Amino acid sequence: GNEILTPPTSGTILPGITRKSIIEITHVLGYQVKERAIPVGELFDAEEVFCTGTAVGDTSPDKREQTVGQKLYEMLTGIQLGRIEGTR
């Protein structure tokens, strides 16, 4: 689908710059971002799972090519390295 879920920025989730950048990029790519609590068991049934953070940028345990996580990673690093113009 075109929906990306993210947990709210409370508890252990920080409102970081990488997270904010990924959310902005997902909108540019036409995805809807919904913020809600995500039970761990729900992750096993998800089409795709990826995590973001300053140290890793965006990483996914899924090794398929051209996953949403991979597209987001490529755009994020392209913007960071000046190969792609930013979303603003």
Short mmCIF file of C-alpha atoms in Angstrom, two decimals:
data_model
loop_
_atom_site.label_atom_id
_atom_site.label_comp_id
_atom_site.label_asym_id
_atom_site.label_seq_id
_atom_site.Cartn_x
_atom_site.Cartn_y
_atom_site.Cartn_z
CA GLY A 1 0.00 0.00 0.00
CA ASN A 2 0.94 3.62 0.21
CA GLU A 3 0.70 3.94 3.99
CA ILE A 4 3.69 4.18 6.30
CA LEU A 5 3.21 3.81 10.04
CA THR A 6 5.49 5.32 12.65
CA PRO A 7 5.21 5.25 16.42
CA PRO A 8 4.60 8.58 18.18
CA THR A 9 7.53 10.56 19.56
CA SER A 10 7.00 9.59 23.16
CA GLY A 11 8.70 7.04 25.35
CA THR A 12 11.69 5.61 23.47
CA ILE A 13 11.04 7.30 20.10
CA LEU A 14 12.93 10.57 19.67
CA PRO A 15 11.75 13.40 17.38
CA GLY A 16 15.04 13.32 15.47
CA ILE A 17 16.16 15.05 12.31
CA THR A 18 16.54 11.77 10.38
CA ARG A 19 13.00 10.72 11.31
CA LYS A 20 11.66 14.13 10.27
CA SER A 21 13.58 13.98 6.96
CA ILE A 22 12.26 10.49 6.15
CA ILE A 23 8.68 11.62 6.87
CA GLU A 24 9.14 14.62 4.53
CA ILE A 25 10.58 12.38 1.80
CA THR A 26 7.70 9.87 2.12
CA HIS A 27 5.23 12.68 1.40
CA VAL A 28 7.23 13.67 -1.71
CA LEU A 29 7.08 10.04 -2.90
CA GLY A 30 3.30 9.96 -2.44
CA TYR A 31 3.04 7.93 0.77
CA GLN A 32 0.72 8.72 3.66
CA VAL A 33 2.37 8.71 7.08
CA LYS A 34 0.27 7.74 10.07
CA GLU A 35 1.57 8.05 13.61
CA ARG A 36 0.27 5.48 16.12
CA ALA A 37 1.46 2.84 18.56
CA ILE A 38 2.61 -0.29 16.70
CA PRO A 39 2.51 -3.59 18.61
CA VAL A 40 5.64 -5.71 17.99
CA GLY A 41 3.52 -8.60 16.71
CA GLU A 42 2.17 -6.37 13.93
CA LEU A 43 5.69 -5.99 12.53
CA PHE A 44 5.73 -9.66 11.50
CA ASP A 45 2.69 -9.12 9.25
CA ALA A 46 3.91 -5.86 7.70
CA GLU A 47 4.80 -5.65 4.01
CA GLU A 48 8.07 -4.03 4.99
CA VAL A 49 9.81 -2.82 8.14
CA PHE A 50 12.63 -0.29 8.39
CA CYS A 51 14.18 1.80 11.14
CA THR A 52 15.78 5.23 11.07
CA GLY A 53 18.44 6.84 13.19
CA THR A 54 21.39 9.18 12.98
CA ALA A 55 23.96 6.37 12.98
CA VAL A 56 22.28 4.24 10.28
CA GLY A 57 20.15 6.74 8.37
CA ASP A 58 17.55 4.20 7.29
CA THR A 59 18.00 0.45 7.45
CA SER A 60 15.83 -2.52 6.66
CA PRO A 61 16.22 -6.22 7.42
CA ASP A 62 14.59 -6.87 4.03
CA LYS A 63 17.26 -7.56 1.41
CA ARG A 64 14.97 -7.17 -1.64
CA GLU A 65 15.97 -4.43 -4.03
CA GLN A 66 13.81 -1.33 -4.41
CA THR A 67 11.90 -1.60 -1.19
CA VAL A 68 10.36 1.60 0.15
CA GLY A 69 13.10 1.70 2.79
CA GLN A 70 15.77 1.48 0.08
CA LYS A 71 14.16 4.30 -1.94
CA LEU A 72 13.98 6.47 1.19
CA TYR A 73 17.62 5.70 2.05
CA GLU A 74 18.77 6.62 -1.46
CA MET A 75 16.86 9.91 -1.39
CA LEU A 76 18.05 10.78 2.12
CA THR A 77 21.71 10.13 1.35
CA GLY A 78 21.38 11.86 -2.02
CA ILE A 79 20.09 14.99 -0.28
CA GLN A 80 22.76 14.76 2.43
CA LEU A 81 25.53 14.43 -0.17
CA GLY A 82 24.13 17.14 -2.46
CA ARG A 83 23.32 14.79 -5.35
CA ILE A 84 19.58 15.45 -5.01
CA GLU A 85 17.89 18.76 -4.22
CA GLY A 86 16.14 18.88 -0.84
CA THR A 87 12.38 18.56 -0.42
CA ARG A 88 11.81 22.22 0.54
#
